Each structure stands twice: as structure tokens, then as C-alpha cells.
Amino acid sequence: LQDHLDDHAFSFSPNITLKKLPHLSDYLQDLQPAGPNPLDHNPFFHPSDGFYVNKSDIVLRQVACRLSPSETIASPSHHLAYIRAGPRKQIFFDHCATRAAIVTCGGLCPGMNTVIRELVVGLWDLYGVRQIYGIKAGYRGFYSIHPIELNPKMVHNWHRRGGTVLETSRGGFDLTKIVDAIENHGFNQVYIIGGDGTMRGAVKIFEEVRRRKLKVGVTGIPKTVDNDIGIIDRSFGFQTAVEMAEQAIHAAHVEAESAVNGIGLVKLMGRSTGHIALHATLSSRDVDCCLIPETEFYLEGKGGLLEFLEQRLKERGHAVVVVAEGAGQDLIPRTTAQKEERDESGNMVFLDVGAWLKTELKKWWDREHPHELFTVKYIDPTYMIRAVPANATDNLYCTLVAHSAIHGLMAGYTGFVTGPVNANHAYIPLADVAQAKNEVNIKDHKWEWVRSITNQPDFVKSKQNSV
Ligand code: ATP
Ligand code: MG
């Protein structure tokens, strides 16, 4: 078996640590390859020598690094590497015996339908799989709703539609019932599309499948509109979200400019990370202050938001504030019930920072300038952004990620996530991705860039100076 896995002998520099990927053969001793990849005979592909990926193809995690004086470019101290995604020469699933299940969980994200479509079309056209099923309504659908059969004709225009045709839900994660259902339905490939919570569930499914020694490949396809999942460069939907967010900022700017002392306030997605707010701020250039969860802000006093807006209105007559939904949560008063509140998946419920800010701004103006005109136009485009179909870039991403996931499972890998690492698609252990967070680094140049184009105060420094 080892011969089939090692395409040819190779060795890495001891400085490179290759992240080992689980393979079905790790726990299925009698497993044999099903044969050569059927793409060999696919009239559309004509695979050349360089078409297949083998085990010596890796993707380095770090491409930019600072070398210490003792290092040379040829021997940087340490590199983490992942196995490169793509089709393998040998596959471990016979197309007639493959039964694939696809499920979507968590919130909506542009591109979910494209991923489903590309999984169906890819399995069908690339590998000749005919038994492809959609699990309705998230994890709970495995054990509570009959799966629906999918084929290319049925999904042909799904990439034009927002949301998820398979439907999604939160909660309902019952590990035993889910894996029992996978066994009972005879699924041997499971494609799980969802956010951070979904990926943590996918790890548990993979581990239970392995414990039961089932020949079932499990892969996670991260869906995170706000880009909060680590290791991978980004997930699908993010670029679409930034594009839509920019439109909301533009509208807020028009409203603010057209009013006397007008403030345009836009709340954007981002519970734990401010990537959408940051990128939309940088691309729009109309934002005067960008507030994200990774760094604190305050309203009153020297160096606070109100003092800054006062100055801005005096100078320009208007201002635009962008706030990520997770920013300032500790500033908003919460009732005891609100402190305890959780959604069906157990996540803390966030209070509406936009609505709170709008009220606080109005109170401040009425107090300080009772006889002057003032307008706050609050735009919350969250549900509008989540529901749109993916843009061209995201659609392309969805295709690549779906096809990579198929190639990986067909090759017998399991318990992995596929996604771009430094722009090259790689296979990453699910458990690593489920733990990794992708936060905005407020110490790097991007955040400095935001501060330089907005001129907003450095709240952290101002607070320290005022103590
Ligand atoms: P998003 O936050 O982008 O909406 P998500 O995947 O994080 O997506 P959640 O509602 O948190 O959304 O989780 C989706 C599914 O994963 C739910 O069915 C939930 O029960 C399950 N889940 C969440 N966390 C875990 C966990 N730690 N273990 C097992 N299942 C989990
Ligand atoms: Mg989540």
C-alpha cells in the first residue's frame, strides 16, 4: 500500500515539517486502492505528466519571513508545510460504490450553493459518481430528514442563487445519531460546509468514523463570510461581502454628506474579527472611523470617539463610521438575561452595536449642541450581504475548493479541510483548522494603513495617556 501512497522517493530538508494528513489506510489495514484515476480516460482532460499531484508536492505556510543573521535564504530556520491539493494518480473509491453526502450548517454565506453545485458536478463529471445526496437543514438533517438525491441537471443554475438550497440550521449536533445515519444510509464520503462551529463538529464526526473503523472519508469546507477561520488565506464569500459592504458605506457617505452634521453609520459582519470592516474601509476611502473587535474604543473624554467626531463634523460637516458587529460589546449595558442568552448552537448572542451607537450619538449631540441640526443614518446591510450570490472571484474559488475536496477524498485522505495557503490550495488537518482563528493583526501595516486613511484616534494609546 505504501507504494501507492508514495508516488516517488523524496526527502525534505529537516527544516520543513510536513503536516501529516489522516488517510483511510491509517486505520483500515486491508484497504487497497480502487485503481488509477478515471481522469486518465476523461475526454475533456487528457492529463499530462504534470497534471497529478503527488506526495512531494507541498505548500509552505510561510512565504514571507524575517531571516536572522545566521540564516540564509536557502536554509530558513523552520517551515511548516501542507500537502498540496489536487488529483492523485491512484484513487481509493470506485465510482460505482461511492455514495456522497453534502451538508450545509451555520449562517448563510455567498457561494454556498456554488460549492454544492460544484461538488455534484465534479463528482459526476470528473469521477463518474452517480449516488450524490443532499442532507437538508444542517447536522440535524442527517437523522431527521430523508436525504435528497442530487444530479447535475438539478443543480445546474444553483451558483446564481444566494443562500443554500439544502437549507441550514444551528444546533442539533447529535454525534451518535449523525454517524449512525451515515452508516445506515451507506454514505462513504461526507462533505461538510460550514463555519468554525461546523468544523468543530466535523472533527468529532471524523474521529467517531475512525473509531468505528468505517470506510468513510470526511472533509470540511470552511464557510466564513467574515474570514475568521485561520491557516487558509480566506474563505469563499469574503470578497463578495467586502464588495457589498463597500456599497453600504457609499450609501452612508451620500446620506452623511447630504445632511447638516450628518453621520453615516454602517454595521458590518464580524463577531470576532474585523476583516470585512477593515477591507471595506480600505477600499471605500470614505470612512472616518473603523471600529473592530480586535481593538477597544471608548466614547467620552479625551481621545474618545465623540471628541473625534466633533472635530470631524467641524472640519468637514459629515463623517462615516464603520463598526464590526463584535466591536464594543463590553461597552453596551446588558441585562442579566442578555448576559446568559445563547443561540441554538451555544454561541453568545451579540447586542446590536450599531443601534446602541446611534442612540449614544444622538444623546451626545442633544446634550452638547441642543439647537443645531444633526442626523445619524444607520445602515445594517448584514442579511442583505449574506444572502446575495457569490461574485465572480468567489464563484471561481468555490469551484476550486469543491474540486480539491473531491480529489482529496477520492485519494483516500480524510479529516481534512481544503483551502488556499499562500494562494496554493492545500489539504490541512481538520483539527488544526477547527482551532485556528484568523484575527486582524492590529500591529501590522494594514491596520496602520486604516488609521492613516481615516485619521481616527489610537484609542488604546489615548486611554493610556489619559490615565
Ligand atoms: P457561522 O458562525 O459562520 O454561522 P458556524 O458553523 O460557526 O457558522 P454554528 O451555529 O456555531 O455556526 O454551528 C453550526 C453547527 O455546528 C450547529 O449544528 C452546531 O450544533 C454545530 N457545532 C457548533 N459547535 C460545535 C462543537 N463544538 N461540537 C460539535 N458541533 C458543534
Ligand atoms: Mg461561528
Short mmCIF file of C-alpha atoms and ligand atoms in Angstrom, two decimals:
data_model
loop_
_atom_site.label_atom_id
_atom_site.label_comp_id
_atom_site.label_asym_id
_atom_site.label_seq_id
_atom_site.Cartn_x
_atom_site.Cartn_y
_atom_site.Cartn_z
CA LEU A 1 0.00 0.00 0.00
CA GLN A 2 2.83 2.34 0.87
CA ASP A 3 3.96 2.13 -2.76
CA HIS A 4 0.65 3.56 -3.87
CA LEU A 5 0.84 6.40 -1.41
CA ASP A 6 4.45 7.39 -2.07
CA ASP A 7 4.49 8.39 -5.69
CA HIS A 8 8.22 8.52 -5.71
CA ALA A 9 11.02 8.70 -3.21
CA PHE A 10 11.67 12.16 -1.86
CA SER A 11 13.09 13.79 1.19
CA PHE A 12 12.59 17.20 2.69
CA SER A 13 15.08 19.42 4.37
CA PRO A 14 14.94 18.81 8.15
CA ASN A 15 13.78 22.41 8.43
CA ILE A 16 10.47 21.53 6.82
CA THR A 17 7.74 19.98 8.93
CA LEU A 18 5.08 18.43 6.73
CA LYS A 19 1.68 18.33 8.40
CA LYS A 20 0.59 14.72 8.22
CA LEU A 21 -2.88 14.22 6.80
CA PRO A 22 -5.10 11.37 8.04
CA HIS A 23 -5.65 8.66 5.42
CA LEU A 24 -8.21 5.87 5.45
CA SER A 25 -5.35 3.38 5.30
CA ASP A 26 -4.18 4.63 8.74
CA TYR A 27 -6.95 2.58 10.36
CA LEU A 28 -8.21 0.27 7.58
CA GLN A 29 -5.41 -2.28 7.30
CA ASP A 30 -6.90 -4.21 4.37
CA LEU A 31 -7.60 -1.12 2.27
CA GLN A 32 -6.47 -1.36 -1.32
CA PRO A 33 -6.58 1.37 -3.98
CA ALA A 34 -9.60 1.14 -6.27
CA GLY A 35 -7.36 1.77 -9.26
CA PRO A 36 -5.95 4.52 -11.43
CA ASN A 37 -7.70 7.87 -11.51
CA PRO A 38 -10.56 7.78 -14.06
CA LEU A 39 -9.43 11.24 -15.20
CA ASP A 40 -6.87 9.26 -17.25
CA HIS A 41 -9.72 8.38 -19.59
CA ASN A 42 -11.71 11.59 -19.33
CA PRO A 43 -12.01 13.04 -22.86
CA PHE A 44 -12.02 16.60 -21.51
CA PHE A 45 -8.81 16.34 -19.53
CA HIS A 46 -6.07 14.46 -21.38
CA PRO A 47 -3.91 14.54 -18.25
CA SER A 48 -0.28 15.31 -18.91
CA ASP A 49 2.62 14.30 -16.68
CA GLY A 50 2.32 17.37 -14.51
CA PHE A 51 -1.43 17.03 -14.05
CA TYR A 52 -1.39 14.80 -11.00
CA VAL A 53 -0.24 15.92 -7.60
CA ASN A 54 1.95 13.58 -5.61
CA LYS A 55 3.13 13.42 -2.03
CA SER A 56 6.20 15.50 -2.66
CA ASP A 57 4.06 18.46 -3.74
CA ILE A 58 3.79 20.70 -0.74
CA VAL A 59 2.63 24.19 0.11
CA LEU A 60 4.69 26.21 2.56
CA ARG A 61 2.74 28.06 5.24
CA GLN A 62 5.12 30.97 5.49
CA VAL A 63 6.33 32.70 2.37
CA ALA A 64 7.38 35.97 3.96
CA CYS A 65 9.81 35.71 6.82
CA ARG A 66 12.48 37.73 8.54
CA LEU A 67 15.81 35.97 8.39
CA SER A 68 18.13 36.19 11.36
CA PRO A 69 21.80 36.99 10.59
CA SER A 70 22.82 33.32 10.89
CA GLU A 71 20.26 32.17 8.30
CA THR A 72 20.49 32.10 4.56
CA ILE A 73 17.67 32.25 2.05
CA ALA A 74 18.41 28.63 1.18
CA SER A 75 18.01 27.44 4.75
CA PRO A 76 15.48 29.44 6.71
CA SER A 77 15.14 28.10 10.21
CA HIS A 78 11.79 26.34 10.07
CA HIS A 79 8.93 25.82 7.65
CA LEU A 80 5.53 24.32 8.21
CA ALA A 81 4.18 22.67 5.06
CA TYR A 82 0.90 21.16 3.92
CA ILE A 83 0.17 18.55 1.29
CA ARG A 84 -0.84 20.19 -1.95
CA ALA A 85 -4.44 19.73 -3.07
CA GLY A 86 -5.29 18.18 -6.43
CA PRO A 87 -5.97 14.92 -8.26
CA ARG A 88 -3.91 11.82 -7.43
CA LYS A 89 -2.90 9.03 -9.80
CA GLN A 90 -4.36 6.33 -7.56
CA ILE A 91 -7.80 6.58 -6.02
CA PHE A 92 -9.39 4.61 -3.20
CA PHE A 93 -13.06 4.84 -4.17
CA ASP A 94 -14.69 3.03 -7.05
CA HIS A 95 -17.19 5.36 -8.70
CA CYS A 96 -19.98 2.76 -8.59
CA ALA A 97 -19.53 2.24 -4.85
CA THR A 98 -19.19 5.91 -3.91
CA ARG A 99 -22.13 7.41 -2.02
CA ALA A 100 -21.55 11.06 -1.21
CA ALA A 101 -23.44 13.26 1.27
CA ILE A 102 -23.31 17.05 1.29
CA VAL A 103 -24.49 19.19 4.21
CA THR A 104 -24.53 22.94 4.94
CA CYS A 105 -24.60 24.28 8.52
CA GLY A 106 -24.46 27.64 10.34
CA GLY A 107 -25.26 31.05 8.86
CA LEU A 108 -25.58 31.98 5.21
CA CYS A 109 -22.60 32.97 3.12
CA PRO A 110 -22.38 33.91 -0.58
CA GLY A 111 -21.18 30.88 -2.54
CA MET A 112 -22.69 28.02 -0.54
CA ASN A 113 -24.85 26.97 -3.48
CA THR A 114 -21.88 27.18 -5.85
CA VAL A 115 -19.89 24.79 -3.64
CA ILE A 116 -22.81 22.33 -3.58
CA ARG A 117 -23.21 22.63 -7.33
CA GLU A 118 -19.51 22.07 -7.98
CA LEU A 119 -19.38 19.09 -5.62
CA VAL A 120 -22.26 17.48 -7.51
CA VAL A 121 -20.97 18.31 -10.99
CA GLY A 122 -17.36 17.46 -10.05
CA LEU A 123 -18.24 14.08 -8.54
CA TRP A 124 -20.44 13.29 -11.51
CA ASP A 125 -18.27 14.51 -14.38
CA LEU A 126 -14.74 14.00 -13.05
CA TYR A 127 -15.18 10.69 -11.26
CA GLY A 128 -18.42 9.23 -12.64
CA VAL A 129 -20.13 9.14 -9.24
CA ARG A 130 -23.92 8.80 -9.52
CA GLN A 131 -25.00 8.48 -5.89
CA ILE A 132 -24.87 12.02 -4.52
CA TYR A 133 -27.17 13.16 -1.72
CA GLY A 134 -28.02 16.45 -0.08
CA ILE A 135 -28.65 16.49 3.67
CA LYS A 136 -31.37 19.02 4.44
CA ALA A 137 -31.27 21.61 7.22
CA GLY A 138 -27.79 21.17 8.68
CA TYR A 139 -26.44 18.49 11.02
CA ARG A 140 -29.88 17.59 12.37
CA GLY A 141 -30.94 16.64 8.83
CA PHE A 142 -28.70 13.53 8.92
CA TYR A 143 -31.04 11.81 11.35
CA SER A 144 -34.35 13.65 10.97
CA ILE A 145 -34.99 14.24 7.24
CA HIS A 146 -34.65 11.89 4.29
CA PRO A 147 -31.66 12.85 2.08
CA ILE A 148 -32.41 14.21 -1.38
CA GLU A 149 -30.78 12.81 -4.47
CA LEU A 150 -28.73 15.36 -6.45
CA ASN A 151 -27.57 15.39 -10.05
CA PRO A 152 -26.00 17.97 -12.41
CA LYS A 153 -29.30 18.78 -14.13
CA MET A 154 -30.92 19.62 -10.83
CA VAL A 155 -28.10 21.91 -9.62
CA HIS A 156 -27.10 23.48 -12.94
CA ASN A 157 -28.07 27.06 -12.03
CA TRP A 158 -27.58 26.96 -8.25
CA HIS A 159 -24.46 29.14 -8.49
CA ARG A 160 -26.75 32.02 -9.46
CA ARG A 161 -28.71 31.73 -6.22
CA GLY A 162 -27.91 33.13 -2.80
CA GLY A 163 -28.39 31.14 0.41
CA THR A 164 -28.31 27.35 0.44
CA VAL A 165 -30.86 25.28 -1.42
CA LEU A 166 -30.11 22.43 1.01
CA GLU A 167 -31.15 24.73 3.89
CA THR A 168 -29.13 25.20 7.05
CA SER A 169 -29.64 25.34 10.80
CA ARG A 170 -27.87 25.81 14.11
CA GLY A 171 -27.77 23.26 16.96
CA GLY A 172 -28.96 19.68 16.52
CA PHE A 173 -25.48 18.17 16.67
CA ASP A 174 -26.01 14.62 17.96
CA LEU A 175 -22.81 12.74 17.17
CA THR A 176 -24.13 9.19 17.64
CA LYS A 177 -27.27 9.83 15.61
CA ILE A 178 -25.28 11.55 12.83
CA VAL A 179 -22.70 8.77 12.46
CA ASP A 180 -25.43 6.09 12.77
CA ALA A 181 -27.23 7.85 9.90
CA ILE A 182 -24.04 7.96 7.83
CA GLU A 183 -23.67 4.20 8.34
CA ASN A 184 -27.34 3.42 7.74
CA HIS A 185 -27.51 5.42 4.52
CA GLY A 186 -24.26 3.81 3.34
CA PHE A 187 -22.53 7.16 2.79
CA ASN A 188 -18.78 6.80 2.33
CA GLN A 189 -17.90 10.40 1.51
CA VAL A 190 -19.16 13.28 3.64
CA TYR A 191 -18.72 16.90 2.55
CA ILE A 192 -19.44 19.36 5.38
CA ILE A 193 -19.82 23.05 4.52
CA GLY A 194 -19.95 25.46 7.45
CA GLY A 195 -18.23 27.88 9.80
CA ASP A 196 -16.00 27.41 12.85
CA GLY A 197 -18.67 25.58 14.88
CA THR A 198 -19.41 23.29 11.95
CA MET A 199 -15.71 22.48 11.58
CA ARG A 200 -15.53 21.53 15.29
CA GLY A 201 -18.49 19.22 14.69
CA ALA A 202 -16.80 17.79 11.59
CA VAL A 203 -13.71 16.89 13.66
CA LYS A 204 -15.94 14.91 16.04
CA ILE A 205 -17.66 13.12 13.14
CA PHE A 206 -14.28 12.24 11.62
CA GLU A 207 -12.99 10.93 14.96
CA GLU A 208 -16.12 8.83 15.55
CA VAL A 209 -15.98 7.44 12.00
CA ARG A 210 -12.35 6.49 12.61
CA ARG A 211 -13.19 4.96 16.00
CA ARG A 212 -15.83 2.79 14.31
CA LYS A 213 -13.30 1.96 11.56
CA LEU A 214 -15.69 2.93 8.78
CA LYS A 215 -14.51 3.44 5.23
CA VAL A 216 -15.94 6.95 5.21
CA GLY A 217 -13.97 9.99 4.12
CA VAL A 218 -14.89 13.23 5.92
CA THR A 219 -13.93 16.68 4.68
CA GLY A 220 -14.77 20.18 5.85
CA ILE A 221 -15.24 23.12 3.51
CA PRO A 222 -14.93 26.27 5.61
CA LYS A 223 -17.62 28.86 5.06
CA THR A 224 -16.86 32.09 6.80
CA VAL A 225 -18.06 35.30 5.33
CA ASP A 226 -16.10 37.31 7.90
CA ASN A 227 -12.89 35.34 7.31
CA ASP A 228 -12.43 34.30 10.94
CA ILE A 229 -11.00 30.85 10.16
CA GLY A 230 -7.23 30.58 10.40
CA ILE A 231 -4.49 28.96 8.28
CA ILE A 232 -6.32 29.37 4.96
CA ASP A 233 -5.86 32.70 3.17
CA ARG A 234 -9.59 33.32 3.04
CA SER A 235 -12.84 31.52 2.62
CA PHE A 236 -15.46 31.91 -0.10
CA GLY A 237 -17.96 34.74 0.27
CA PHE A 238 -15.48 37.17 1.80
CA GLN A 239 -14.76 39.11 -1.38
CA THR A 240 -18.46 39.33 -2.22
CA ALA A 241 -19.13 40.59 1.30
CA VAL A 242 -16.47 43.29 1.03
CA GLU A 243 -17.90 44.41 -2.30
CA MET A 244 -21.43 44.67 -0.86
CA ALA A 245 -20.12 46.34 2.30
CA GLU A 246 -18.47 48.99 0.19
CA GLN A 247 -21.83 49.78 -1.40
CA ALA A 248 -23.38 50.22 2.05
CA ILE A 249 -20.54 52.55 3.03
CA HIS A 250 -21.06 54.54 -0.14
CA ALA A 251 -24.77 54.93 0.67
CA ALA A 252 -23.90 56.02 4.22
CA HIS A 253 -21.45 58.56 2.84
CA VAL A 254 -24.06 60.02 0.48
CA GLU A 255 -26.56 60.29 3.35
CA ALA A 256 -23.99 61.90 5.65
CA GLU A 257 -22.77 64.38 3.03
CA SER A 258 -26.33 65.42 2.20
CA ALA A 259 -27.25 66.31 5.77
CA VAL A 260 -26.20 69.09 8.12
CA ASN A 261 -23.85 67.49 10.62
CA GLY A 262 -24.58 64.11 9.11
CA ILE A 263 -23.15 60.87 10.38
CA GLY A 264 -23.37 57.69 8.31
CA LEU A 265 -23.09 54.61 10.49
CA VAL A 266 -22.62 51.15 8.96
CA LYS A 267 -22.57 47.90 10.90
CA LEU A 268 -20.74 45.07 9.16
CA MET A 269 -20.37 41.37 9.85
CA GLY A 270 -17.52 40.28 12.07
CA ARG A 271 -18.23 38.89 15.53
CA SER A 272 -14.68 38.11 16.49
CA THR A 273 -12.79 39.57 13.56
CA GLY A 274 -12.94 42.86 11.72
CA HIS A 275 -11.66 41.76 8.31
CA ILE A 276 -14.75 42.85 6.35
CA ALA A 277 -14.82 46.25 8.10
CA LEU A 278 -11.09 46.69 7.52
CA HIS A 279 -11.11 45.72 3.85
CA ALA A 280 -14.27 47.68 3.05
CA THR A 281 -12.80 50.72 4.82
CA LEU A 282 -9.57 50.50 2.86
CA SER A 283 -11.31 50.05 -0.46
CA SER A 284 -14.02 52.69 0.00
CA ARG A 285 -11.79 55.54 1.27
CA ASP A 286 -14.91 57.30 2.61
CA VAL A 287 -14.63 56.06 6.17
CA ASP A 288 -13.62 58.34 9.02
CA CYS A 289 -13.53 55.73 11.74
CA CYS A 290 -13.40 51.94 11.62
CA LEU A 291 -14.18 50.01 14.80
CA ILE A 292 -13.29 46.32 15.03
CA PRO A 293 -13.44 43.68 17.78
CA GLU A 294 -9.67 43.26 17.93
CA THR A 295 -9.15 46.67 19.45
CA GLU A 296 -11.11 48.64 22.01
CA PHE A 297 -12.66 52.07 21.69
CA TYR A 298 -14.48 54.42 24.01
CA LEU A 299 -16.91 57.29 23.59
CA GLU A 300 -16.40 60.01 26.17
CA GLY A 301 -13.33 62.01 27.17
CA LYS A 302 -10.01 62.94 25.65
CA GLY A 303 -9.13 60.88 22.56
CA GLY A 304 -12.57 59.25 22.55
CA LEU A 305 -14.90 58.69 19.58
CA LEU A 306 -17.17 61.65 20.40
CA GLU A 307 -14.30 64.12 20.57
CA PHE A 308 -13.04 62.82 17.23
CA LEU A 309 -16.46 63.11 15.57
CA GLU A 310 -16.96 66.61 16.96
CA GLN A 311 -13.71 67.64 15.26
CA ARG A 312 -14.61 65.86 12.04
CA LEU A 313 -18.04 67.50 11.80
CA LYS A 314 -16.47 70.88 12.43
CA GLU A 315 -13.92 70.36 9.66
CA ARG A 316 -16.00 68.56 7.05
CA GLY A 317 -19.63 68.71 8.07
CA HIS A 318 -20.08 64.96 7.90
CA ALA A 319 -18.47 61.67 8.99
CA VAL A 320 -18.77 57.96 8.24
CA VAL A 321 -18.31 55.34 10.96
CA VAL A 322 -17.98 51.63 10.24
CA VAL A 323 -18.41 49.20 13.10
CA ALA A 324 -17.97 45.43 13.04
CA GLU A 325 -20.74 43.64 14.93
CA GLY A 326 -18.39 42.26 17.59
CA ALA A 327 -16.80 45.63 18.41
CA GLY A 328 -17.62 47.42 21.66
CA GLN A 329 -19.72 44.56 23.08
CA ASP A 330 -18.29 45.24 26.55
CA LEU A 331 -19.45 48.88 26.39
CA ILE A 332 -23.13 48.06 25.80
CA PRO A 333 -25.11 47.59 29.01
CA ARG A 334 -26.53 44.06 29.23
CA THR A 335 -29.36 42.78 31.37
CA THR A 336 -28.72 39.53 33.27
CA ALA A 337 -30.92 37.68 30.76
CA GLN A 338 -28.90 39.12 27.87
CA LYS A 339 -25.67 38.01 29.53
CA GLU A 340 -26.95 34.43 29.61
CA GLU A 341 -28.51 34.41 26.15
CA ARG A 342 -27.16 31.82 23.68
CA ASP A 343 -28.25 30.74 20.17
CA GLU A 344 -29.18 27.11 19.35
CA SER A 345 -25.51 26.27 18.77
CA GLY A 346 -24.48 27.69 22.15
CA ASN A 347 -22.86 30.88 20.77
CA MET A 348 -23.16 34.09 22.80
CA VAL A 349 -25.81 36.41 21.34
CA PHE A 350 -24.33 39.75 20.28
CA LEU A 351 -26.09 43.02 21.05
CA ASP A 352 -26.65 45.48 18.20
CA VAL A 353 -23.64 47.78 18.50
CA GLY A 354 -24.92 49.92 15.61
CA ALA A 355 -28.28 50.68 17.21
CA TRP A 356 -26.55 51.38 20.54
CA LEU A 357 -24.04 53.75 18.90
CA LYS A 358 -26.79 55.60 17.09
CA THR A 359 -28.63 56.21 20.37
CA GLU A 360 -25.45 57.31 22.14
CA LEU A 361 -24.53 59.70 19.32
CA LYS A 362 -27.95 61.32 19.42
CA LYS A 363 -27.85 61.68 23.21
CA TRP A 364 -24.41 63.27 22.98
CA TRP A 365 -25.44 65.79 20.32
CA ASP A 366 -28.65 66.76 22.11
CA ARG A 367 -26.61 67.33 25.24
CA GLU A 368 -23.75 69.28 23.64
CA HIS A 369 -25.47 71.08 20.74
CA PRO A 370 -29.20 71.16 21.52
CA HIS A 371 -30.00 73.83 18.92
CA GLU A 372 -28.01 72.53 15.97
CA LEU A 373 -29.17 70.12 13.29
CA PHE A 374 -27.77 66.60 13.46
CA THR A 375 -28.55 63.37 11.61
CA VAL A 376 -27.38 59.78 12.09
CA LYS A 377 -28.26 57.40 9.28
CA TYR A 378 -27.71 53.84 10.44
CA ILE A 379 -27.33 51.13 7.79
CA ASP A 380 -27.21 47.45 8.74
CA PRO A 381 -26.67 45.50 5.49
CA THR A 382 -25.84 42.19 7.25
CA TYR A 383 -28.67 39.98 5.97
CA MET A 384 -28.56 41.60 2.55
CA ILE A 385 -24.86 40.79 2.22
CA ARG A 386 -25.17 37.19 3.44
CA ALA A 387 -27.98 36.43 1.03
CA VAL A 388 -26.50 37.51 -2.30
CA PRO A 389 -24.97 35.03 -4.76
CA ALA A 390 -21.17 34.92 -4.89
CA ASN A 391 -19.33 37.31 -7.19
CA ALA A 392 -17.07 36.04 -10.00
CA THR A 393 -13.94 35.71 -7.83
CA ASP A 394 -15.77 33.86 -5.09
CA ASN A 395 -17.52 31.62 -7.61
CA LEU A 396 -14.16 30.62 -9.02
CA TYR A 397 -12.86 29.96 -5.51
CA CYS A 398 -15.90 27.77 -4.78
CA THR A 399 -15.17 25.64 -7.83
CA LEU A 400 -11.52 25.16 -6.89
CA VAL A 401 -12.29 24.34 -3.29
CA ALA A 402 -15.06 21.88 -4.18
CA HIS A 403 -12.94 20.05 -6.76
CA SER A 404 -9.96 19.93 -4.38
CA ALA A 405 -12.19 18.41 -1.69
CA ILE A 406 -13.37 15.72 -4.14
CA HIS A 407 -9.82 14.88 -5.28
CA GLY A 408 -8.70 14.60 -1.64
CA LEU A 409 -11.47 12.22 -0.56
CA MET A 410 -11.09 10.16 -3.73
CA ALA A 411 -7.40 9.80 -2.90
CA GLY A 412 -8.35 8.29 0.46
CA TYR A 413 -7.46 11.30 2.60
CA THR A 414 -9.90 12.08 5.37
CA GLY A 415 -10.33 14.51 8.28
CA PHE A 416 -9.06 17.42 6.23
CA VAL A 417 -10.00 20.86 5.06
CA THR A 418 -9.07 22.25 1.70
CA GLY A 419 -8.25 25.88 1.13
CA PRO A 420 -5.64 28.29 -0.21
CA VAL A 421 -2.42 28.74 1.76
CA ASN A 422 -0.39 31.48 0.14
CA ALA A 423 -2.67 31.20 -2.91
CA ASN A 424 -2.00 27.47 -3.43
CA HIS A 425 -4.74 25.05 -2.49
CA ALA A 426 -3.62 22.68 0.25
CA TYR A 427 -5.02 19.90 2.44
CA ILE A 428 -4.92 20.83 6.12
CA PRO A 429 -5.88 18.59 9.06
CA LEU A 430 -9.47 19.43 10.11
CA ALA A 431 -8.50 19.60 13.77
CA ASP A 432 -5.90 22.30 13.05
CA VAL A 433 -8.39 24.44 11.13
CA ALA A 434 -11.12 23.99 13.74
CA GLN A 435 -8.81 25.53 16.36
CA ALA A 436 -7.15 28.25 14.30
CA LYS A 437 -8.52 31.77 14.48
CA ASN A 438 -7.83 34.49 11.99
CA GLU A 439 -7.85 37.83 13.72
CA VAL A 440 -6.84 41.21 12.37
CA ASN A 441 -3.28 41.86 13.47
CA ILE A 442 -3.52 45.40 14.77
CA LYS A 443 0.27 45.58 14.90
CA ASP A 444 0.80 45.08 11.18
CA HIS A 445 0.80 47.57 8.33
CA LYS A 446 -2.83 47.03 7.28
CA TRP A 447 -4.26 48.39 10.49
CA GLU A 448 -1.79 51.28 10.44
CA TRP A 449 -2.97 51.95 6.92
CA VAL A 450 -6.59 52.11 8.12
CA ARG A 451 -5.57 54.56 10.82
CA SER A 452 -3.66 56.69 8.35
CA ILE A 453 -6.51 56.99 5.83
CA THR A 454 -9.21 57.54 8.43
CA ASN A 455 -7.18 59.65 10.85
CA GLN A 456 -9.10 58.02 13.67
CA PRO A 457 -7.60 58.16 17.15
CA ASP A 458 -5.46 55.40 18.55
CA PHE A 459 -7.96 54.64 21.31
CA VAL A 460 -5.60 52.34 23.18
CA LYS A 461 -2.83 54.93 23.33
CA SER A 462 -5.21 57.79 24.13
CA LYS A 463 -6.64 55.80 27.03
CA GLN A 464 -3.18 55.01 28.38
CA ASN A 465 -2.16 58.67 28.13
CA SER A 466 -5.26 59.88 29.92
CA VAL A 467 -4.72 57.56 32.92
P1 ATP B 1 -21.29 30.73 11.40
O1 ATP B 1 -20.76 31.13 12.74
O2 ATP B 1 -20.48 31.27 10.30
O3 ATP B 1 -22.72 31.00 11.24
P2 ATP B 1 -20.89 28.08 12.37
O4 ATP B 1 -20.59 26.79 11.71
O5 ATP B 1 -19.90 28.54 13.37
O6 ATP B 1 -21.15 29.13 11.24
P3 ATP B 1 -22.78 27.39 14.44
O7 ATP B 1 -24.23 27.67 14.53
O8 ATP B 1 -21.92 27.82 15.56
O9 ATP B 1 -22.32 28.01 13.06
O10 ATP B 1 -22.54 25.81 14.25
C1 ATP B 1 -23.09 25.09 13.15
C2 ATP B 1 -23.36 23.66 13.55
O11 ATP B 1 -22.22 23.08 14.16
C3 ATP B 1 -24.51 23.54 14.52
O12 ATP B 1 -25.32 22.45 14.11
C4 ATP B 1 -23.83 23.27 15.86
O13 ATP B 1 -24.62 22.45 16.69
C5 ATP B 1 -22.56 22.56 15.44
N1 ATP B 1 -21.48 22.84 16.38
C6 ATP B 1 -21.04 24.05 16.79
N2 ATP B 1 -20.02 23.94 17.66
C7 ATP B 1 -19.83 22.60 17.83
C8 ATP B 1 -18.92 21.80 18.62
N3 ATP B 1 -18.01 22.37 19.42
N4 ATP B 1 -19.03 20.47 18.53
C9 ATP B 1 -19.95 19.89 17.73
N5 ATP B 1 -20.81 20.58 16.96
C10 ATP B 1 -20.76 21.90 17.01
MG MG B 2 -19.46 30.51 14.15
#
